[in-house]
Amino acid sequence: MKQVKISNTDQTLEYESDRYTLLEFLETQKIPVQYQCREGYCGACRCKLTCGEVEYQQEPLAFIRKGEILLCCSKPLDDVELTLPFI
């Protein structure tokens, strides 16, 4: 089991299933997240990865800077800490 900490809300959630992307997981937890796609293209779900490591189901097509991830196409490899925009 992995933990997903949302640093700007001080919430820590238990990520139990690798079948969910981080976007899908946050939606199941009722965490508001901006997105416009689920294909890694638009970049609306971009957030800061403060700690931990993720893997991409597919390589993102949107530009991301070092330390950022796209929630729509990534899964945590270990415990992660995210800073979400718009919270």
C-alpha atoms as one frame of an Amber mdcrd trajectory, in Angstrom:
protein
   0.000   0.000   0.000   1.270   3.453  -0.912   0.457   6.813   0.601  -0.480
   9.900  -1.370  -0.003  13.080   0.637  -1.621  16.287  -0.595   0.717  18.907
   0.841  -1.554  21.929   0.425  -4.408  20.211   2.339  -2.397  18.144   4.846
  -4.358  15.048   3.742  -2.715  11.644   3.468  -4.594   8.999   1.509  -4.038
   5.258   1.109  -3.452   4.317  -2.536  -4.403   0.643  -2.574  -4.907  -0.214
  -6.237  -2.409   0.130  -9.055  -5.256   0.053 -11.558  -5.988   3.754 -10.964
  -4.044   6.691 -12.331  -3.451   9.401  -9.757  -6.254  11.455 -11.362  -8.740
   8.577 -11.062  -7.633   7.880  -7.505  -8.042  11.514  -6.413 -11.499  11.586
  -8.012 -12.554   8.501  -5.998 -11.387  10.339  -2.870 -13.468  13.438  -3.789
 -10.347  15.616  -4.166 -11.043  18.399  -6.705  -8.595  18.258  -9.602  -8.531
  20.249 -12.841  -8.367  18.208 -16.030  -9.564  18.314 -19.612  -8.379  14.964
 -20.868  -7.011  11.634 -19.797  -4.473  11.178 -22.564  -1.527  13.161 -21.177
  -1.902  15.900 -23.767  -3.415  19.106 -22.438  -1.528  19.571 -19.176  -4.481
  20.837 -17.112  -3.871  18.197 -14.424  -0.206  19.192 -14.009   0.938  19.331
 -10.400   4.134  19.384  -8.367   5.632  16.106  -7.241   7.252  17.160  -3.978
   8.400  13.715  -2.937   8.380  10.186  -4.354   8.400   8.714  -7.820   5.754
   7.937 -10.434   5.605   5.941 -13.633   3.687   6.929 -16.734   1.245   4.574
 -18.434   2.134   6.454 -21.585   4.676   9.185 -22.124   3.058  12.616 -21.582
   2.538  14.705 -24.685   2.165  17.962 -22.749   5.245  19.876 -21.629   6.113
  19.310 -17.976   8.976  20.825 -16.033  11.295  18.960 -13.730   9.424  18.225
 -10.514   6.008  18.235 -12.198   3.775  15.358 -13.241   0.527  14.847 -15.111
  -2.011  13.091 -12.899  -4.022  11.688 -15.825  -1.378   9.224 -16.959   0.806
   8.549 -13.895   0.799   6.042 -11.050   2.888   6.177  -7.875   5.818   3.786
  -7.567   6.128   4.512  -3.847   4.746   7.028  -1.342   4.303  10.407  -3.030
   3.613  13.966  -1.966   1.725  16.220  -4.368   1.009  19.943  -4.411  -2.203
  20.402  -6.347  -3.157  23.666  -8.036  -6.580  25.241  -7.405  -7.092  23.837
  -3.887
